Amino acid sequence: MTAFAPDSLVLNRKLPLWYQVSQSLRASILGRTPDASLRLPTEEQLAEHYGVSVLTMRQALKELEGEGLISRHRRRGTFIEPGARRGSPVRLLGSVDAIVAQQSGDRTTILGHGRTTVSGELLEHFPNTPEVVTYRRLRLDPVSGEPTNWAENAVLPEFAEAVELADLERWPMTKVLRDVVGVRISRITDTVEARLADPETAELLQVPLLSPILHYTGVTYDEDGRVVDVARIRYRGDRFSFTVTVDAH
């Protein structure tokens, strides 16, 4: 059996450390391979891995335990719940790892990809780029098999050359661009609005035509201020809610 290995994390000192650690570990849990061990490393090992105190690590684990993703047993250790799955709220707190965690855990089907002329809504983000590479993916609940959302990413061609479809079946585009392609992400702007399901969305998500959906747009910028990816995700309105957490410190 393969040992569980959490992803690395670049900490942002402007956000609560326990929250960033919990979201990174959450993404690792939901994106783990099927043969990975259910046993987590010790608190001390995890704290050393993330570069935080044991107290901070303990608070992060408490958050995951409250979500039902892990269980903690005195003297035995901490274990991933076998049926651990992503909850339904769409939660954002300005962290790249929070976005990665939110999009992890579903079973992903690639619907198609290829070069597309920049037009419509994309013109605002790619005004000087004639073409982008688009990726269309359908995400399914890993237990029920029901569709939960479908995503469409528009990526600059120079970065798309290094994107492998196999990686997109396992990880969100944000993680692939950052950890595989090597894009140095500086920020992501998020917009969520209520829309009505168009014919394509209604068919893919198996909802009635013109029923409410949550439409998420995430624009990813690199350190040079360029837009490298525009993600448009349609969530089923009967399966998701939108929550924004504002840190006062």
PDB file of N, CA, C and O in Angstrom, residues 177-239:
ATOM      1  N   LEU A 177      -1.334  23.988 -13.207  1.00  0.00           N
ATOM      2  CA  LEU A 177      -0.546  25.132 -13.652  1.00  0.00           C
ATOM      3  C   LEU A 177       0.546  25.476 -12.659  1.00  0.00           C
ATOM      4  O   LEU A 177       1.691  25.760 -13.036  1.00  0.00           O
ATOM      5  N   ARG A 178       0.226  25.445 -11.374  1.00  0.00           N
ATOM      6  CA  ARG A 178       1.206  25.839 -10.352  1.00  0.00           C
ATOM      7  C   ARG A 178       2.259  24.772 -10.099  1.00  0.00           C
ATOM      8  O   ARG A 178       3.466  25.055 -10.088  1.00  0.00           O
ATOM      9  N   ASP A 179       1.813  23.534  -9.889  1.00  0.00           N
ATOM     10  CA  ASP A 179       2.725  22.498  -9.408  1.00  0.00           C
ATOM     11  C   ASP A 179       3.339  21.642 -10.516  1.00  0.00           C
ATOM     12  O   ASP A 179       4.379  21.020 -10.292  1.00  0.00           O
ATOM     13  N   VAL A 180       2.694  21.576 -11.662  1.00  0.00           N
ATOM     14  CA  VAL A 180       3.222  20.761 -12.766  1.00  0.00           C
ATOM     15  C   VAL A 180       3.872  21.638 -13.834  1.00  0.00           C
ATOM     16  O   VAL A 180       5.022  21.433 -14.217  1.00  0.00           O
ATOM     17  N   VAL A 181       3.125  22.641 -14.309  1.00  0.00           N
ATOM     18  CA  VAL A 181       3.642  23.509 -15.362  1.00  0.00           C
ATOM     19  C   VAL A 181       4.675  24.485 -14.811  1.00  0.00           C
ATOM     20  O   VAL A 181       5.607  24.882 -15.501  1.00  0.00           O
ATOM     21  N   GLY A 182       4.498  24.897 -13.548  1.00  0.00           N
ATOM     22  CA  GLY A 182       5.455  25.804 -12.918  1.00  0.00           C
ATOM     23  C   GLY A 182       5.094  27.274 -13.014  1.00  0.00           C
ATOM     24  O   GLY A 182       5.959  28.141 -12.844  1.00  0.00           O
ATOM     25  N   VAL A 183       3.817  27.585 -13.241  1.00  0.00           N
ATOM     26  CA  VAL A 183       3.373  28.980 -13.284  1.00  0.00           C
ATOM     27  C   VAL A 183       3.453  29.567 -11.877  1.00  0.00           C
ATOM     28  O   VAL A 183       2.955  28.976 -10.912  1.00  0.00           O
ATOM     29  N   ARG A 184       4.056  30.723 -11.750  1.00  0.00           N
ATOM     30  CA  ARG A 184       4.144  31.400 -10.452  1.00  0.00           C
ATOM     31  C   ARG A 184       2.909  32.292 -10.315  1.00  0.00           C
ATOM     32  O   ARG A 184       2.874  33.423 -10.785  1.00  0.00           O
ATOM     33  N   ILE A 185       1.879  31.745  -9.676  1.00  0.00           N
ATOM     34  CA  ILE A 185       0.593  32.427  -9.552  1.00  0.00           C
ATOM     35  C   ILE A 185       0.687  33.531  -8.506  1.00  0.00           C
ATOM     36  O   ILE A 185       1.126  33.299  -7.375  1.00  0.00           O
ATOM     37  N   SER A 186       0.259  34.729  -8.892  1.00  0.00           N
ATOM     38  CA  SER A 186       0.289  35.847  -7.952  1.00  0.00           C
ATOM     39  C   SER A 186      -1.065  36.070  -7.303  1.00  0.00           C
ATOM     40  O   SER A 186      -1.147  36.406  -6.124  1.00  0.00           O
ATOM     41  N   ARG A 187      -2.146  35.879  -8.053  1.00  0.00           N
ATOM     42  CA  ARG A 187      -3.476  36.079  -7.473  1.00  0.00           C
ATOM     43  C   ARG A 187      -4.538  35.451  -8.370  1.00  0.00           C
ATOM     44  O   ARG A 187      -4.292  35.165  -9.544  1.00  0.00           O
ATOM     45  N   ILE A 188      -5.701  35.222  -7.771  1.00  0.00           N
ATOM     46  CA  ILE A 188      -6.868  34.727  -8.501  1.00  0.00           C
ATOM     47  C   ILE A 188      -8.062  35.565  -8.082  1.00  0.00           C
ATOM     48  O   ILE A 188      -8.313  35.726  -6.882  1.00  0.00           O
ATOM     49  N   THR A 189      -8.772  36.132  -9.036  1.00  0.00           N
ATOM     50  CA  THR A 189      -9.993  36.864  -8.720  1.00  0.00           C
ATOM     51  C   THR A 189     -11.188  35.953  -8.976  1.00  0.00           C
ATOM     52  O   THR A 189     -11.227  35.218  -9.966  1.00  0.00           O
ATOM     53  N   ASP A 190     -12.142  36.007  -8.064  1.00  0.00           N
ATOM     54  CA  ASP A 190     -13.292  35.102  -8.128  1.00  0.00           C
ATOM     55  C   ASP A 190     -14.589  35.889  -8.240  1.00  0.00           C
ATOM     56  O   ASP A 190     -14.787  36.886  -7.528  1.00  0.00           O
ATOM     57  N   THR A 191     -15.468  35.419  -9.098  1.00  0.00           N
ATOM     58  CA  THR A 191     -16.798  35.991  -9.234  1.00  0.00           C
ATOM     59  C   THR A 191     -17.809  34.855  -9.251  1.00  0.00           C
ATOM     60  O   THR A 191     -17.632  33.890  -9.998  1.00  0.00           O
ATOM     61  N   VAL A 192     -18.825  34.947  -8.423  1.00  0.00           N
ATOM     62  CA  VAL A 192     -19.887  33.945  -8.401  1.00  0.00           C
ATOM     63  C   VAL A 192     -21.219  34.656  -8.579  1.00  0.00           C
ATOM     64  O   VAL A 192     -21.499  35.654  -7.898  1.00  0.00           O
ATOM     65  N   GLU A 193     -22.022  34.171  -9.499  1.00  0.00           N
ATOM     66  CA  GLU A 193     -23.327  34.779  -9.743  1.00  0.00           C
ATOM     67  C   GLU A 193     -24.349  33.701 -10.059  1.00  0.00           C
ATOM     68  O   GLU A 193     -24.002  32.596 -10.483  1.00  0.00           O
ATOM     69  N   ALA A 194     -25.607  34.035  -9.829  1.00  0.00           N
ATOM     70  CA  ALA A 194     -26.696  33.125 -10.160  1.00  0.00           C
ATOM     71  C   ALA A 194     -27.060  33.291 -11.630  1.00  0.00           C
ATOM     72  O   ALA A 194     -27.183  34.418 -12.128  1.00  0.00           O
ATOM     73  N   ARG A 195     -27.202  32.181 -12.320  1.00  0.00           N
ATOM     74  CA  ARG A 195     -27.637  32.193 -13.715  1.00  0.00           C
ATOM     75  C   ARG A 195     -28.673  31.096 -13.924  1.00  0.00           C
ATOM     76  O   ARG A 195     -28.934  30.292 -13.027  1.00  0.00           O
ATOM     77  N   LEU A 196     -29.232  31.072 -15.124  1.00  0.00           N
ATOM     78  CA  LEU A 196     -30.161  30.012 -15.492  1.00  0.00           C
ATOM     79  C   LEU A 196     -29.462  29.033 -16.423  1.00  0.00           C
ATOM     80  O   LEU A 196     -28.656  29.432 -17.269  1.00  0.00           O
ATOM     81  N   ALA A 197     -29.768  27.764 -16.266  1.00  0.00           N
ATOM     82  CA  ALA A 197     -29.092  26.728 -17.040  1.00  0.00           C
ATOM     83  C   ALA A 197     -29.448  26.828 -18.520  1.00  0.00           C
ATOM     84  O   ALA A 197     -30.622  26.779 -18.887  1.00  0.00           O
ATOM     85  N   ASP A 198     -28.413  26.980 -19.350  1.00  0.00           N
ATOM     86  CA  ASP A 198     -28.623  26.954 -20.798  1.00  0.00           C
ATOM     87  C   ASP A 198     -28.757  25.491 -21.231  1.00  0.00           C
ATOM     88  O   ASP A 198     -28.572  24.567 -20.426  1.00  0.00           O
ATOM     89  N   PRO A 199     -29.102  25.232 -22.502  1.00  0.00           N
ATOM     90  CA  PRO A 199     -29.319  23.843 -22.935  1.00  0.00           C
ATOM     91  C   PRO A 199     -28.134  22.918 -22.674  1.00  0.00           C
ATOM     92  O   PRO A 199     -28.314  21.775 -22.241  1.00  0.00           O
ATOM     93  N   GLU A 200     -26.901  23.382 -22.940  1.00  0.00           N
ATOM     94  CA  GLU A 200     -25.729  22.534 -22.730  1.00  0.00           C
ATOM     95  C   GLU A 200     -25.537  22.216 -21.256  1.00  0.00           C
ATOM     96  O   GLU A 200     -25.298  21.060 -20.877  1.00  0.00           O
ATOM     97  N   THR A 201     -25.657  23.236 -20.400  1.00  0.00           N
ATOM     98  CA  THR A 201     -25.494  23.028 -18.959  1.00  0.00           C
ATOM     99  C   THR A 201     -26.586  22.124 -18.412  1.00  0.00           C
ATOM    100  O   THR A 201     -26.319  21.234 -17.588  1.00  0.00           O
ATOM    101  N   ALA A 202     -27.823  22.329 -18.857  1.00  0.00           N
ATOM    102  CA  ALA A 202     -28.937  21.497 -18.391  1.00  0.00           C
ATOM    103  C   ALA A 202     -28.703  20.028 -18.742  1.00  0.00           C
ATOM    104  O   ALA A 202     -28.957  19.128 -17.922  1.00  0.00           O
ATOM    105  N   GLU A 203     -28.180  19.782 -19.941  1.00  0.00           N
ATOM    106  CA  GLU A 203     -27.933  18.398 -20.362  1.00  0.00           C
ATOM    107  C   GLU A 203     -26.787  17.781 -19.568  1.00  0.00           C
ATOM    108  O   GLU A 203     -26.885  16.638 -19.089  1.00  0.00           O
ATOM    109  N   LEU A 204     -25.693  18.516 -19.407  1.00  0.00           N
ATOM    110  CA  LEU A 204     -24.519  17.969 -18.723  1.00  0.00           C
ATOM    111  C   LEU A 204     -24.775  17.734 -17.238  1.00  0.00           C
ATOM    112  O   LEU A 204     -24.335  16.732 -16.667  1.00  0.00           O
ATOM    113  N   LEU A 205     -25.469  18.667 -16.591  1.00  0.00           N
ATOM    114  CA  LEU A 205     -25.703  18.571 -15.144  1.00  0.00           C
ATOM    115  C   LEU A 205     -26.999  17.840 -14.800  1.00  0.00           C
ATOM    116  O   LEU A 205     -27.319  17.666 -13.618  1.00  0.00           O
ATOM    117  N   GLN A 206     -27.745  17.458 -15.828  1.00  0.00           N
ATOM    118  CA  GLN A 206     -28.996  16.722 -15.635  1.00  0.00           C
ATOM    119  C   GLN A 206     -29.980  17.495 -14.766  1.00  0.00           C
ATOM    120  O   GLN A 206     -30.526  16.986 -13.784  1.00  0.00           O
ATOM    121  N   VAL A 207     -30.177  18.768 -15.145  1.00  0.00           N
ATOM    122  CA  VAL A 207     -31.139  19.630 -14.451  1.00  0.00           C
ATOM    123  C   VAL A 207     -32.091  20.199 -15.493  1.00  0.00           C
ATOM    124  O   VAL A 207     -31.784  20.211 -16.694  1.00  0.00           O
ATOM    125  N   PRO A 208     -33.270  20.692 -15.068  1.00  0.00           N
ATOM    126  CA  PRO A 208     -34.211  21.270 -16.033  1.00  0.00           C
ATOM    127  C   PRO A 208     -33.636  22.510 -16.711  1.00  0.00           C
ATOM    128  O   PRO A 208     -32.862  23.267 -16.107  1.00  0.00           O
ATOM    129  N   LEU A 209     -34.003  22.725 -17.947  1.00  0.00           N
ATOM    130  CA  LEU A 209     -33.604  23.919 -18.675  1.00  0.00           C
ATOM    131  C   LEU A 209     -34.077  25.163 -17.922  1.00  0.00           C
ATOM    132  O   LEU A 209     -35.204  25.204 -17.417  1.00  0.00           O
ATOM    133  N   LEU A 210     -33.226  26.176 -17.821  1.00  0.00           N
ATOM    134  CA  LEU A 210     -33.513  27.448 -17.146  1.00  0.00           C
ATOM    135  C   LEU A 210     -33.637  27.314 -15.627  1.00  0.00           C
ATOM    136  O   LEU A 210     -34.123  28.227 -14.959  1.00  0.00           O
ATOM    137  N   SER A 211     -33.179  26.180 -15.067  1.00  0.00           N
ATOM    138  CA  SER A 211     -33.180  26.069 -13.609  1.00  0.00           C
ATOM    139  C   SER A 211     -31.973  26.825 -13.055  1.00  0.00           C
ATOM    140  O   SER A 211     -30.987  27.062 -13.761  1.00  0.00           O
ATOM    141  N   PRO A 212     -31.987  27.256 -11.782  1.00  0.00           N
ATOM    142  CA  PRO A 212     -30.889  28.051 -11.224  1.00  0.00           C
ATOM    143  C   PRO A 212     -29.591  27.252 -11.123  1.00  0.00           C
ATOM    144  O   PRO A 212     -29.587  26.084 -10.726  1.00  0.00           O
ATOM    145  N   ILE A 213     -28.478  27.890 -11.470  1.00  0.00           N
ATOM    146  CA  ILE A 213     -27.154  27.325 -11.272  1.00  0.00           C
ATOM    147  C   ILE A 213     -26.258  28.400 -10.671  1.00  0.00           C
ATOM    148  O   ILE A 213     -26.576  29.594 -10.728  1.00  0.00           O
ATOM    149  N   LEU A 214     -25.140  27.988 -10.096  1.00  0.00           N
ATOM    150  CA  LEU A 214     -24.115  28.925  -9.635  1.00  0.00           C
ATOM    151  C   LEU A 214     -23.016  28.969 -10.687  1.00  0.00           C
ATOM    152  O   LEU A 214     -22.453  27.930 -11.053  1.00  0.00           O
ATOM    153  N   HIS A 215     -22.737  30.162 -11.185  1.00  0.00           N
ATOM    154  CA  HIS A 215     -21.722  30.330 -12.227  1.00  0.00           C
ATOM    155  C   HIS A 215     -20.499  31.007 -11.614  1.00  0.00           C
ATOM    156  O   HIS A 215     -20.559  32.152 -11.177  1.00  0.00           O
ATOM    157  N   TYR A 216     -19.391  30.263 -11.579  1.00  0.00           N
ATOM    158  CA  TYR A 216     -18.140  30.756 -10.991  1.00  0.00           C
ATOM    159  C   TYR A 216     -17.160  31.107 -12.100  1.00  0.00           C
ATOM    160  O   TYR A 216     -16.968  30.335 -13.046  1.00  0.00           O
ATOM    161  N   THR A 217     -16.545  32.281 -11.988  1.00  0.00           N
ATOM    162  CA  THR A 217     -15.471  32.672 -12.893  1.00  0.00           C
ATOM    163  C   THR A 217     -14.231  32.958 -12.069  1.00  0.00           C
ATOM    164  O   THR A 217     -14.251  33.798 -11.163  1.00  0.00           O
ATOM    165  N   GLY A 218     -13.145  32.257 -12.364  1.00  0.00           N
ATOM    166  CA  GLY A 218     -11.881  32.480 -11.674  1.00  0.00           C
ATOM    167  C   GLY A 218     -10.814  32.888 -12.671  1.00  0.00           C
ATOM    168  O   GLY A 218     -10.567  32.173 -13.645  1.00  0.00           O
ATOM    169  N   VAL A 219     -10.201  34.043 -12.450  1.00  0.00           N
ATOM    170  CA  VAL A 219      -9.176  34.559 -13.361  1.00  0.00           C
ATOM    171  C   VAL A 219      -7.831  34.481 -12.653  1.00  0.00           C
ATOM    172  O   VAL A 219      -7.636  35.092 -11.601  1.00  0.00           O
ATOM    173  N   THR A 220      -6.901  33.724 -13.231  1.00  0.00           N
ATOM    174  CA  THR A 220      -5.600  33.478 -12.628  1.00  0.00           C
ATOM    175  C   THR A 220      -4.532  34.344 -13.293  1.00  0.00           C
ATOM    176  O   THR A 220      -4.403  34.349 -14.523  1.00  0.00           O
ATOM    177  N   TYR A 221      -3.741  35.048 -12.459  1.00  0.00           N
ATOM    178  CA  TYR A 221      -2.678  35.941 -12.939  1.00  0.00           C
ATOM    179  C   TYR A 221      -1.327  35.390 -12.498  1.00  0.00           C
ATOM    180  O   TYR A 221      -1.191  34.853 -11.390  1.00  0.00           O
ATOM    181  N   ASP A 222      -0.309  35.561 -13.368  1.00  0.00           N
ATOM    182  CA  ASP A 222       1.032  35.190 -12.953  1.00  0.00           C
ATOM    183  C   ASP A 222       1.736  36.396 -12.352  1.00  0.00           C
ATOM    184  O   ASP A 222       1.135  37.477 -12.190  1.00  0.00           O
ATOM    185  N   GLU A 223       3.015  36.238 -12.005  1.00  0.00           N
ATOM    186  CA  GLU A 223       3.740  37.315 -11.327  1.00  0.00           C
ATOM    187  C   GLU A 223       3.961  38.538 -12.217  1.00  0.00           C
ATOM    188  O   GLU A 223       4.245  39.624 -11.714  1.00  0.00           O
ATOM    189  N   ASP A 224       3.840  38.366 -13.539  1.00  0.00           N
ATOM    190  CA  ASP A 224       3.984  39.496 -14.460  1.00  0.00           C
ATOM    191  C   ASP A 224       2.658  40.210 -14.718  1.00  0.00           C
ATOM    192  O   ASP A 224       2.593  41.137 -15.520  1.00  0.00           O
ATOM    193  N   GLY A 225       1.612  39.766 -14.024  1.00  0.00           N
ATOM    194  CA  GLY A 225       0.309  40.402 -14.185  1.00  0.00           C
ATOM    195  C   GLY A 225      -0.486  39.908 -15.380  1.00  0.00           C
ATOM    196  O   GLY A 225      -1.547  40.447 -15.693  1.00  0.00           O
ATOM    197  N   ARG A 226       0.009  38.880 -16.065  1.00  0.00           N
ATOM    198  CA  ARG A 226      -0.716  38.328 -17.213  1.00  0.00           C
ATOM    199  C   ARG A 226      -1.808  37.374 -16.755  1.00  0.00           C
ATOM    200  O   ARG A 226      -1.635  36.624 -15.784  1.00  0.00           O
ATOM    201  N   VAL A 227      -2.912  37.366 -17.482  1.00  0.00           N
ATOM    202  CA  VAL A 227      -3.939  36.356 -17.260  1.00  0.00           C
ATOM    203  C   VAL A 227      -3.475  35.071 -17.944  1.00  0.00           C
ATOM    204  O   VAL A 227      -3.236  35.049 -19.153  1.00  0.00           O
ATOM    205  N   VAL A 228      -3.320  34.012 -17.171  1.00  0.00           N
ATOM    206  CA  VAL A 228      -2.862  32.744 -17.740  1.00  0.00           C
ATOM    207  C   VAL A 228      -3.989  31.725 -17.867  1.00  0.00           C
ATOM    208  O   VAL A 228      -3.898  30.778 -18.655  1.00  0.00           O
ATOM    209  N   ASP A 229      -5.059  31.931 -17.106  1.00  0.00           N
ATOM    210  CA  ASP A 229      -6.169  30.973 -17.133  1.00  0.00           C
ATOM    211  C   ASP A 229      -7.452  31.667 -16.715  1.00  0.00           C
ATOM    212  O   ASP A 229      -7.464  32.455 -15.763  1.00  0.00           O
ATOM    213  N   VAL A 230      -8.531  31.398 -17.436  1.00  0.00           N
ATOM    214  CA  VAL A 230      -9.869  31.837 -17.036  1.00  0.00           C
ATOM    215  C   VAL A 230     -10.723  30.582 -16.894  1.00  0.00           C
ATOM    216  O   VAL A 230     -10.929  29.841 -17.866  1.00  0.00           O
ATOM    217  N   ALA A 231     -11.172  30.330 -15.670  1.00  0.00           N
ATOM    218  CA  ALA A 231     -12.008  29.161 -15.390  1.00  0.00           C
ATOM    219  C   ALA A 231     -13.458  29.595 -15.251  1.00  0.00           C
ATOM    220  O   ALA A 231     -13.760  30.537 -14.523  1.00  0.00           O
ATOM    221  N   ARG A 232     -14.322  28.892 -15.953  1.00  0.00           N
ATOM    222  CA  ARG A 232     -15.761  29.132 -15.819  1.00  0.00           C
ATOM    223  C   ARG A 232     -16.409  27.813 -15.431  1.00  0.00           C
ATOM    224  O   ARG A 232     -16.383  26.858 -16.196  1.00  0.00           O
ATOM    225  N   ILE A 233     -16.966  27.782 -14.221  1.00  0.00           N
ATOM    226  CA  ILE A 233     -17.507  26.544 -13.673  1.00  0.00           C
ATOM    227  C   ILE A 233     -18.988  26.736 -13.369  1.00  0.00           C
ATOM    228  O   ILE A 233     -19.379  27.710 -12.736  1.00  0.00           O
ATOM    229  N   ARG A 234     -19.793  25.793 -13.825  1.00  0.00           N
ATOM    230  CA  ARG A 234     -21.239  25.832 -13.575  1.00  0.00           C
ATOM    231  C   ARG A 234     -21.576  24.760 -12.547  1.00  0.00           C
ATOM    232  O   ARG A 234     -21.410  23.570 -12.810  1.00  0.00           O
ATOM    233  N   TYR A 235     -22.041  25.198 -11.381  1.00  0.00           N
ATOM    234  CA  TYR A 235     -22.416  24.283 -10.300  1.00  0.00           C
ATOM    235  C   TYR A 235     -23.928  24.083 -10.261  1.00  0.00           C
ATOM    236  O   TYR A 235     -24.687  25.032 -10.458  1.00  0.00           O
ATOM    237  N   ARG A 236     -24.336  22.881  -9.975  1.00  0.00           N
ATOM    238  CA  ARG A 236     -25.770  22.625  -9.782  1.00  0.00           C
ATOM    239  C   ARG A 236     -26.284  23.448  -8.607  1.00  0.00           C
ATOM    240  O   ARG A 236     -25.751  23.378  -7.507  1.00  0.00           O
ATOM    241  N   GLY A 237     -27.355  24.214  -8.827  1.00  0.00           N
ATOM    242  CA  GLY A 237     -27.889  25.077  -7.786  1.00  0.00           C
ATOM    243  C   GLY A 237     -28.507  24.320  -6.632  1.00  0.00           C
ATOM    244  O   GLY A 237     -28.621  24.845  -5.515  1.00  0.00           O
ATOM    245  N   ASP A 238     -28.917  23.065  -6.869  1.00  0.00           N
ATOM    246  CA  ASP A 238     -29.539  22.284  -5.795  1.00  0.00           C
ATOM    247  C   ASP A 238     -28.518  21.498  -4.984  1.00  0.00           C
ATOM    248  O   ASP A 238     -28.875  20.793  -4.050  1.00  0.00           O
ATOM    249  N   ARG A 239     -27.242  21.649  -5.326  1.00  0.00           N
ATOM    250  CA  ARG A 239     -26.210  20.890  -4.624  1.00  0.00           C
ATOM    251  C   ARG A 239     -25.178  21.765  -3.945  1.00  0.00           C
ATOM    252  O   ARG A 239     -24.385  21.280  -3.145  1.00  0.00           O
TER     253      ARG A 239
END
